[in-house]
mmCIF file of C-alpha atoms in Angstrom:
data_model
loop_
_atom_site.group_PDB
_atom_site.id
_atom_site.type_symbol
_atom_site.label_atom_id
_atom_site.label_comp_id
_atom_site.label_asym_id
_atom_site.label_seq_id
_atom_site.Cartn_x
_atom_site.Cartn_y
_atom_site.Cartn_z
ATOM 1 C CA MET A 1 26.746 16.432 7.239
ATOM 2 C CA LEU A 2 25.191 17.319 10.394
ATOM 3 C CA GLY A 3 28.810 17.057 11.863
ATOM 4 C CA LEU A 4 30.018 19.909 9.626
ATOM 5 C CA ILE A 5 26.564 22.338 10.931
ATOM 6 C CA LEU A 6 27.493 21.230 14.500
ATOM 7 C CA ARG A 7 30.597 22.506 14.473
ATOM 8 C CA VAL A 8 30.855 25.291 12.850
ATOM 9 C CA LEU A 9 27.433 27.269 13.424
ATOM 10 C CA PRO A 10 27.453 29.235 16.341
ATOM 11 C CA PHE A 11 25.061 27.617 19.632
ATOM 12 C CA TRP A 12 21.955 30.522 18.557
ATOM 13 C CA VAL A 13 22.132 29.153 14.659
ATOM 14 C CA ARG A 14 22.518 25.823 15.512
ATOM 15 C CA GLU A 15 20.478 24.876 18.072
ATOM 16 C CA PRO A 16 17.018 26.234 16.467
ATOM 17 C CA LEU A 17 17.825 24.541 13.336
ATOM 18 C CA LEU A 18 18.326 21.662 15.267
ATOM 19 C CA ILE A 19 15.366 21.670 17.535
ATOM 20 C CA LEU A 20 13.036 22.061 14.360
ATOM 21 C CA LEU A 21 14.256 19.506 11.907
ATOM 22 C CA GLY A 22 13.818 17.395 15.552
ATOM 23 C CA SER A 23 10.348 18.584 15.903
ATOM 24 C CA LEU A 24 9.556 17.308 12.535
ATOM 25 C CA PHE A 25 11.567 14.794 12.839
ATOM 26 C CA GLY A 26 10.212 12.778 15.497
ATOM 27 C CA ALA A 27 6.396 14.112 14.305
ATOM 28 C CA GLY A 28 6.881 12.302 11.017
ATOM 29 C CA MET A 29 7.934 9.228 12.552
ATOM 30 C CA VAL A 30 4.716 9.119 15.197
ATOM 31 C CA PHE A 31 3.027 9.799 12.075
ATOM 32 C CA ASN A 32 4.237 7.025 10.359
ATOM 33 C CA ALA A 33 3.444 5.117 12.969
ATOM 34 C CA VAL A 34 -0.014 5.578 13.288
ATOM 35 C CA VAL A 35 -0.738 4.859 9.296
ATOM 36 C CA GLU A 36 1.760 2.389 8.682
ATOM 37 C CA ALA A 37 0.961 -1.067 10.208
ATOM 38 C CA GLU A 38 4.485 -2.757 9.672
ATOM 39 C CA SER A 39 7.279 -1.910 12.708
ATOM 40 C CA ARG A 40 5.061 1.129 14.100
ATOM 41 C CA TRP A 41 5.596 -0.536 17.725
ATOM 42 C CA ILE A 42 10.372 0.872 16.408
ATOM 43 C CA MET A 43 8.972 3.941 14.783
ATOM 44 C CA ALA A 44 6.928 5.055 16.994
ATOM 45 C CA GLY A 45 9.142 4.271 19.587
ATOM 46 C CA LEU A 46 12.230 6.421 17.791
ATOM 47 C CA GLY A 47 10.028 9.541 17.001
ATOM 48 C CA ALA A 48 9.201 9.720 20.539
ATOM 49 C CA ALA A 49 12.841 9.146 21.235
ATOM 50 C CA LEU A 50 13.694 12.082 18.854
ATOM 51 C CA LEU A 51 10.911 14.463 20.201
ATOM 52 C CA LEU A 52 12.367 13.506 24.184
ATOM 53 C CA VAL A 53 15.591 14.914 22.729
ATOM 54 C CA THR A 54 14.190 18.038 20.436
ATOM 55 C CA ALA A 55 12.182 18.881 24.042
ATOM 56 C CA TYR A 56 15.423 18.790 25.943
ATOM 57 C CA ARG A 57 17.080 21.006 23.477
ATOM 58 C CA ILE A 58 14.430 23.802 23.498
ATOM 59 C CA ARG A 59 15.113 23.607 27.576
ATOM 60 C CA THR A 60 18.893 24.034 26.807
ATOM 61 C CA VAL A 61 18.212 27.225 25.001
ATOM 62 C CA THR A 62 15.541 28.583 27.021
ATOM 63 C CA HIS A 63 17.524 28.530 29.929
ATOM 64 C CA ALA A 64 20.306 30.001 27.873
ATOM 65 C CA TRP A 65 18.616 32.538 26.990
ATOM 66 C CA ARG A 66 17.962 33.629 30.585
ATOM 67 C CA ALA A 67 21.020 33.732 31.630
ATOM 68 C CA ARG A 68 22.303 35.891 28.449
ATOM 69 C CA GLU A 69 18.906 38.138 29.267
ATOM 70 C CA GLU A 70 19.998 38.128 33.298
ATOM 71 C CA ALA A 71 23.572 39.019 32.154
ATOM 72 C CA GLY A 72 22.586 41.957 29.676
ATOM 73 C CA ARG A 73 20.359 43.286 32.716
ATOM 74 C CA ALA A 74 23.947 43.343 35.123
ATOM 75 C CA PRO A 75 25.228 46.958 36.013
ATOM 76 C CA ALA A 76 28.556 46.927 34.572
ATOM 77 C CA GLN A 77 32.039 46.622 35.976
ATOM 78 C CA GLN A 78 34.135 49.665 35.773
ATOM 79 C CA ARG A 79 37.673 48.696 34.614
ATOM 80 C CA PRO A 80 40.998 50.284 34.267
ATOM 81 C CA ALA A 81 42.038 52.428 30.939
ATOM 82 C CA ALA A 82 43.944 50.200 29.009
ATOM 83 C CA GLY A 83 46.178 51.028 26.918
ATOM 84 C CA PRO A 84 45.471 50.565 22.725
ATOM 85 C CA ALA A 85 42.292 48.588 21.982
ATOM 86 C CA ALA A 86 43.923 45.591 19.954
ATOM 87 C CA PRO A 87 42.292 45.648 16.279
ATOM 88 C CA LYS A 88 38.362 43.814 16.704
ATOM 89 C CA GLN A 89 38.167 40.915 15.068
ATOM 90 C CA LYS A 90 35.513 40.655 12.747
ATOM 91 C CA GLU A 91 32.846 38.502 13.610
ATOM 92 C CA PRO A 92 31.028 35.952 10.870
ATOM 93 C CA ASN A 93 27.982 37.322 9.485
ATOM 94 C CA ALA A 94 25.052 35.764 11.606
ATOM 95 C CA TRP A 95 22.120 35.508 8.515
ATOM 96 C CA ALA A 96 25.046 34.457 5.787
ATOM 97 C CA GLN A 97 25.692 31.170 8.482
ATOM 98 C CA VAL A 98 21.859 30.397 8.637
ATOM 99 C CA PHE A 99 21.830 30.786 4.375
ATOM 100 C CA VAL A 100 24.486 28.011 4.760
ATOM 101 C CA ALA A 101 23.092 25.537 7.350
ATOM 102 C CA LEU A 102 19.461 26.103 5.160
ATOM 103 C CA ALA A 103 21.268 24.657 1.845
ATOM 104 C CA LEU A 104 22.518 22.121 3.822
ATOM 105 C CA VAL A 105 19.924 20.717 4.793
ATOM 106 C CA GLY A 106 18.621 21.232 1.733
ATOM 107 C CA ALA A 107 20.341 19.268 0.121
ATOM 108 C CA LEU A 108 20.928 16.655 2.313
ATOM 109 C CA VAL A 109 16.830 16.267 2.195
ATOM 110 C CA GLY A 110 17.338 16.360 -1.692
ATOM 111 C CA ALA A 111 19.344 13.355 -2.049
ATOM 112 C CA VAL A 112 17.671 11.479 0.369
ATOM 113 C CA TRP A 113 14.304 12.156 -1.899
ATOM 114 C CA LEU A 114 16.614 11.745 -5.137
ATOM 115 C CA ALA A 115 18.608 8.351 -4.512
ATOM 116 C CA PRO A 116 15.669 5.860 -4.455
ATOM 117 C CA ARG A 117 14.574 7.339 -7.816
ATOM 118 C CA VAL A 118 18.268 7.643 -9.459
ATOM 119 C CA THR A 119 19.271 3.727 -8.531
ATOM 120 C CA GLY A 120 15.497 2.493 -9.107
ATOM 121 C CA ASP A 121 15.068 1.070 -5.652
ATOM 122 C CA GLY A 122 13.733 1.234 -2.491
ATOM 123 C CA THR A 123 10.410 2.272 -1.462
ATOM 124 C CA ALA A 124 9.513 4.921 -4.563
ATOM 125 C CA THR A 125 9.911 2.101 -7.208
ATOM 126 C CA ALA A 126 7.928 -0.180 -4.538
ATOM 127 C CA ARG A 127 5.269 1.753 -4.123
ATOM 128 C CA LYS A 128 4.709 2.204 -7.993
ATOM 129 C CA PRO A 129 1.229 0.004 -8.861
ATOM 130 C CA ALA A 130 1.623 -3.023 -10.225
ATOM 131 C CA THR A 131 0.680 -4.673 -14.056
ATOM 132 C CA CYS A 132 -0.658 -7.347 -15.672
ATOM 133 C CA SER A 133 1.990 -9.991 -15.730
ATOM 134 C CA ASP A 134 1.537 -13.898 -16.863
ATOM 135 C CA ASP A 135 2.009 -15.696 -15.179
ATOM 136 C CA GLU A 136 3.545 -18.630 -17.142
ATOM 137 C CA PRO A 137 4.935 -15.933 -19.567
ATOM 138 C CA GLY A 138 5.834 -18.148 -23.035
ATOM 139 C CA LYS A 139 3.014 -20.498 -22.983
ATOM 140 C CA ARG A 140 0.607 -21.407 -25.707
ATOM 141 C CA LEU A 141 -3.150 -21.384 -24.710
ATOM 142 C CA PRO A 142 -4.595 -24.558 -24.287
ATOM 143 C CA LYS A 143 -6.417 -26.507 -26.661
ATOM 144 C CA ALA A 144 -9.740 -25.651 -24.775
ATOM 145 C CA TYR A 145 -9.491 -22.106 -25.073
ATOM 146 C CA ALA A 146 -9.723 -22.835 -29.237
ATOM 147 C CA LEU A 147 -12.199 -25.028 -29.221
ATOM 148 C CA THR A 148 -14.559 -22.041 -26.321
ATOM 149 C CA PRO A 149 -15.833 -19.385 -29.042
ATOM 150 C CA GLY A 150 -15.773 -16.777 -26.893
ATOM 151 C CA ALA A 151 -13.551 -17.654 -24.128
ATOM 152 C CA VAL A 152 -11.555 -14.592 -22.909
ATOM 153 C CA THR A 153 -7.838 -15.868 -21.449
ATOM 154 C CA GLY A 154 -5.836 -14.623 -17.914
ATOM 155 C CA ASP A 155 -4.931 -11.277 -19.497
ATOM 156 C CA ASP A 156 -8.348 -10.426 -20.264
ATOM 157 C CA LEU A 157 -9.681 -11.148 -17.189
ATOM 158 C CA CYS A 158 -6.535 -8.355 -15.486
ATOM 159 C CA LYS A 159 -6.868 -6.294 -17.597
ATOM 160 C CA ALA A 160 -10.082 -5.389 -16.963
ATOM 161 C CA LEU A 161 -9.754 -6.295 -13.163
ATOM 162 C CA ASN A 162 -6.868 -4.421 -12.394
ATOM 163 C CA ARG A 163 -8.738 -0.325 -12.980
ATOM 164 C CA SER A 164 -6.714 2.527 -11.961
ATOM 165 C CA ASP A 165 -10.184 3.259 -9.781
ATOM 166 C CA LEU A 166 -10.255 -0.322 -8.219
ATOM 167 C CA ALA A 167 -9.158 0.185 -4.588
ATOM 168 C CA ASP A 168 -11.301 3.620 -4.872
ATOM 169 C CA LEU A 169 -14.173 1.411 -5.283
ATOM 170 C CA LEU A 170 -13.325 -1.529 -2.788
ATOM 171 C CA GLY A 171 -13.382 1.216 -0.367
ATOM 172 C CA THR A 172 -10.031 1.723 0.025
ATOM 173 C CA PRO A 173 -8.845 5.333 -1.496
ATOM 174 C CA GLY A 174 -4.776 5.588 -2.246
ATOM 175 C CA GLU A 175 -3.995 2.299 -2.229
ATOM 176 C CA GLN A 176 -1.909 1.148 -5.415
ATOM 177 C CA PRO A 177 -2.299 -2.481 -6.175
ATOM 178 C CA THR A 178 1.790 -4.540 -5.107
ATOM 179 C CA VAL A 179 0.409 -7.916 -7.727
ATOM 180 C CA ALA A 180 -1.495 -8.626 -10.481
ATOM 181 C CA TYR A 181 -1.159 -10.833 -13.157
ATOM 182 C CA GLY A 182 -3.445 -13.187 -15.030
ATOM 183 C CA ASN A 183 -3.237 -17.099 -15.590
ATOM 184 C CA SER A 184 -5.477 -18.931 -18.719
ATOM 185 C CA GLY A 185 -5.211 -22.447 -16.900
ATOM 186 C CA THR A 186 -7.952 -25.334 -17.805
ATOM 187 C CA ALA A 187 -10.367 -27.122 -14.890
ATOM 188 C CA SER A 188 -8.984 -29.189 -12.608
ATOM 189 C CA LEU A 189 -10.408 -32.821 -13.465
ATOM 190 C CA THR A 190 -11.535 -31.985 -16.615
ATOM 191 C CA ALA A 191 -8.382 -33.533 -19.036
ATOM 192 C CA ASP A 192 -7.993 -29.672 -19.699
ATOM 193 C CA LYS A 193 -11.210 -29.827 -21.919
ATOM 194 C CA VAL A 194 -12.485 -26.478 -19.464
ATOM 195 C CA ALA A 195 -10.989 -22.964 -20.388
ATOM 196 C CA GLU A 196 -10.983 -21.972 -16.531
ATOM 197 C CA PRO A 197 -8.827 -18.299 -17.063
ATOM 198 C CA GLU A 198 -8.224 -16.513 -13.816
ATOM 199 C CA ALA A 199 -6.306 -12.933 -12.759
ATOM 200 C CA ARG A 200 -5.651 -11.973 -9.280
ATOM 201 C CA VAL A 201 -4.688 -8.030 -8.110
ATOM 202 C CA GLN A 202 -3.574 -8.125 -4.727
ATOM 203 C CA PHE A 203 -3.756 -4.840 -2.984
ATOM 204 C CA PRO A 204 -2.526 -4.032 1.455
ATOM 205 C CA THR A 205 -6.507 -4.505 2.099
ATOM 206 C CA TYR A 206 -8.154 -6.431 -0.006
ATOM 207 C CA THR A 207 -7.179 -9.442 -2.799
ATOM 208 C CA VAL A 208 -9.772 -9.932 -5.813
ATOM 209 C CA GLU A 209 -9.924 -12.518 -8.364
ATOM 210 C CA LEU A 210 -11.618 -12.738 -11.397
ATOM 211 C CA SER A 211 -12.085 -16.324 -13.373
ATOM 212 C CA ALA A 212 -14.252 -17.331 -15.923
ATOM 213 C CA THR A 213 -15.543 -21.216 -16.295
ATOM 214 C CA TYR A 214 -16.156 -22.786 -19.379
ATOM 215 C CA ASN A 215 -18.204 -25.605 -17.999
ATOM 216 C CA HIS A 216 -21.943 -26.585 -18.708
ATOM 217 C CA LEU A 217 -23.195 -25.910 -15.322
ATOM 218 C CA THR A 218 -25.751 -23.406 -15.458
ATOM 219 C CA VAL A 219 -25.620 -20.366 -12.732
ATOM 220 C CA ALA A 220 -29.277 -22.009 -11.720
ATOM 221 C CA GLN A 221 -28.018 -25.044 -10.673
ATOM 222 C CA TYR A 222 -24.945 -23.730 -8.656
ATOM 223 C CA ALA A 223 -27.538 -21.619 -6.906
ATOM 224 C CA LYS A 224 -29.551 -24.144 -6.033
ATOM 225 C CA VAL A 225 -27.606 -27.276 -5.505
ATOM 226 C CA LEU A 226 -23.888 -26.246 -5.050
ATOM 227 C CA ALA A 227 -24.480 -22.643 -3.222
ATOM 228 C CA PRO A 228 -26.417 -24.153 0.154
ATOM 229 C CA GLN A 229 -23.798 -26.317 0.927
ATOM 230 C CA THR A 230 -22.429 -22.270 1.705
ATOM 231 C CA LEU A 231 -22.245 -19.929 3.513
ATOM 232 C CA ASP A 232 -24.836 -16.746 3.265
ATOM 233 C CA HIS A 233 -25.879 -17.785 -0.426
ATOM 234 C CA THR A 234 -28.173 -15.129 -1.863
ATOM 235 C CA THR A 235 -29.069 -14.786 -5.074
ATOM 236 C CA HIS A 236 -29.713 -11.010 -7.878
ATOM 237 C CA LYS A 237 -29.292 -10.243 -11.207
ATOM 238 C CA VAL A 238 -26.039 -8.706 -12.459
ATOM 239 C CA LEU A 239 -27.026 -6.627 -15.984
ATOM 240 C CA GLY A 240 -29.648 -8.429 -16.190
ATOM 241 C CA ARG A 241 -27.707 -12.168 -15.587
ATOM 242 C CA PRO A 242 -29.008 -14.680 -13.027
ATOM 243 C CA ALA A 243 -26.522 -14.302 -10.679
ATOM 244 C CA VAL A 244 -25.203 -15.828 -6.441
ATOM 245 C CA PHE A 245 -23.834 -14.346 -4.163
ATOM 246 C CA THR A 246 -21.612 -17.818 -1.967
ATOM 247 C CA SER A 247 -19.068 -16.909 1.121
ATOM 248 C CA ASP A 248 -16.468 -19.245 2.239
ATOM 249 C CA HIS A 249 -13.360 -19.583 3.924
ATOM 250 C CA LEU A 250 -10.446 -20.496 2.466
ATOM 251 C CA MET A 251 -7.314 -22.977 2.875
ATOM 252 C CA ARG A 252 -3.725 -21.834 3.933
ATOM 253 C CA PHE A 253 -1.568 -24.115 3.371
ATOM 254 C CA ARG A 254 1.459 -24.594 5.588
ATOM 255 C CA ILE A 255 5.187 -25.775 5.127
ATOM 256 C CA GLY A 256 6.695 -27.661 7.932
ATOM 257 C CA GLY A 257 5.940 -26.475 11.372
ATOM 258 C CA ASP A 258 4.671 -28.054 14.468
ATOM 259 C CA ALA A 259 4.258 -31.544 12.508
ATOM 260 C CA SER A 260 1.177 -31.894 15.023
ATOM 261 C CA GLY A 261 -1.178 -29.652 13.009
ATOM 262 C CA GLY A 262 -2.023 -30.492 9.675
ATOM 263 C CA PRO A 263 -0.899 -29.053 6.715
ATOM 264 C CA ALA A 264 -4.062 -26.949 5.954
ATOM 265 C CA THR A 265 -6.021 -24.733 8.101
ATOM 266 C CA GLU A 266 -9.182 -22.759 7.699
ATOM 267 C CA GLY A 267 -7.838 -19.112 6.062
ATOM 268 C CA PRO A 268 -9.358 -16.502 6.042
ATOM 269 C CA LEU A 269 -13.597 -15.885 4.999
ATOM 270 C CA ALA A 270 -13.894 -14.753 1.652
ATOM 271 C CA ARG A 271 -17.014 -13.118 -0.878
ATOM 272 C CA THR A 272 -18.105 -14.236 -4.018
ATOM 273 C CA LEU A 273 -20.408 -13.651 -6.603
ATOM 274 C CA THR A 274 -21.368 -16.186 -9.355
ATOM 275 C CA VAL A 275 -22.756 -14.447 -12.957
ATOM 276 C CA ALA A 276 -23.728 -16.256 -15.887
ATOM 277 C CA LEU A 277 -22.236 -15.628 -18.828
ATOM 278 C CA ASP A 278 -25.409 -14.340 -20.709
ATOM 279 C CA ARG A 279 -28.714 -13.083 -19.800
ATOM 280 C CA GLU A 280 -30.021 -16.627 -21.401
ATOM 281 C CA ASP A 281 -27.303 -19.293 -18.575
ATOM 282 C CA PRO A 282 -26.134 -22.217 -21.009
ATOM 283 C CA GLY A 283 -23.989 -22.651 -18.672
ATOM 284 C CA GLY A 284 -20.633 -21.126 -17.442
ATOM 285 C CA SER A 285 -19.976 -18.283 -14.927
ATOM 286 C CA PHE A 286 -18.027 -14.966 -13.471
ATOM 287 C CA ASP A 287 -16.805 -16.256 -10.213
ATOM 288 C CA PHE A 288 -15.442 -12.568 -8.260
ATOM 289 C CA THR A 289 -14.109 -13.207 -4.697
ATOM 290 C CA VAL A 290 -13.410 -11.170 -2.611
ATOM 291 C CA TRP A 291 -10.641 -11.689 0.666
ATOM 292 C CA SER A 292 -8.468 -9.984 3.223
ATOM 293 C CA ALA A 293 -5.421 -12.077 4.134
ATOM 294 C CA SER A 294 -5.710 -8.802 7.307
ATOM 295 C CA GLY A 295 -8.843 -9.633 8.793
ATOM 296 C CA ALA A 296 -10.641 -6.563 7.470
ATOM 297 C CA VAL A 297 -14.052 -6.501 7.497
ATOM 298 C CA LEU A 298 -15.070 -7.532 3.368
ATOM 299 C CA PRO A 299 -17.481 -4.984 1.047
ATOM 300 C CA GLU A 300 -20.836 -4.887 1.092
ATOM 301 C CA ASP A 301 -22.513 -6.947 -1.620
ATOM 302 C CA GLY A 302 -24.163 -3.852 -3.379
ATOM 303 C CA VAL A 303 -20.100 -3.146 -3.461
ATOM 304 C CA ILE A 304 -18.727 -6.595 -5.633
ATOM 305 C CA LEU A 305 -22.242 -5.638 -6.979
ATOM 306 C CA GLY A 306 -21.447 -2.313 -8.593
ATOM 307 C CA ILE A 307 -17.772 -3.402 -9.189
ATOM 308 C CA VAL A 308 -18.804 -6.399 -11.183
ATOM 309 C CA GLU A 309 -21.137 -4.442 -12.941
ATOM 310 C CA LYS A 310 -18.504 -2.155 -13.841
ATOM 311 C CA ILE A 311 -15.629 -4.627 -14.775
ATOM 312 C CA LEU A 312 -17.591 -7.485 -16.939
ATOM 313 C CA PRO A 313 -18.860 -5.126 -19.971
ATOM 314 C CA THR A 314 -14.937 -4.565 -20.797
ATOM 315 C CA LEU A 315 -13.813 -7.618 -21.285
ATOM 316 C CA PRO A 316 -13.657 -8.782 -24.723
ATOM 317 C CA GLY A 317 -16.795 -10.331 -26.744
ATOM 318 C CA GLU A 318 -19.506 -8.553 -23.956
ATOM 319 C CA PRO A 319 -21.971 -6.063 -24.054
ATOM 320 C CA GLY A 320 -20.264 -2.083 -23.350
#
């Protein structure tokens, strides 16, 4: 397509058009390099190279324009009379050529934009927000859920967590979830007798997890015995229920690699808000956890409190 434009268009139509396209694409690539975290140096280098080529074309057009003006100002030389002039060939219409060039470029841009939407491939599809999926589809719920009145499932937690405004609440407006799933499992070392569903929603900046544990450990006991063993623990009230904030590092597991290092290393810092199942604190809790694999600063406690106060009332069996 571009080769056809280069062959058929005259200099004074082709060069300004290429300068316009080079400026737009070059500036766009540099802008994307600043915004996108991946491959930013490659994108910035390509954009800068395209802008340099465009600058050289501008210089070429400027010199050609000056030469044309100087030639027009030069006195016309006297020419001897000649015989009958040959019939003048009709020159192509410049405006028609500009229109054809713009139409070709528009068709090219439209094809690039439409291709991923027609084929179901590419970034347009990849950027669709993730929807909740079952971590183990087709698997029956463990008996612990039937023995626990009012127990929510992983799907319930995921639907409540994967809100359309969750990215805004986290302070990262415009981000879309890349992963969203729920799992209806049981607590470890309980012989599958304690229901422990969980859900996870992952964004480019943060990952959030919402889980529920239906055991006999009250939040008051947890805050007194276990929370002091974590980092930066503070007690709060959420919807009139006892709650406690804790911080701890996640574990990062490594398969293969350097044998001198252990298979598990310290991962990113996570902030967790543990909330009692109801105001009476009979035992069991909801846990809301947020962390950032990229090392971004975690949301403040007030932000997390506001998110949990919006999510919990949307769960089945919870007062609205």
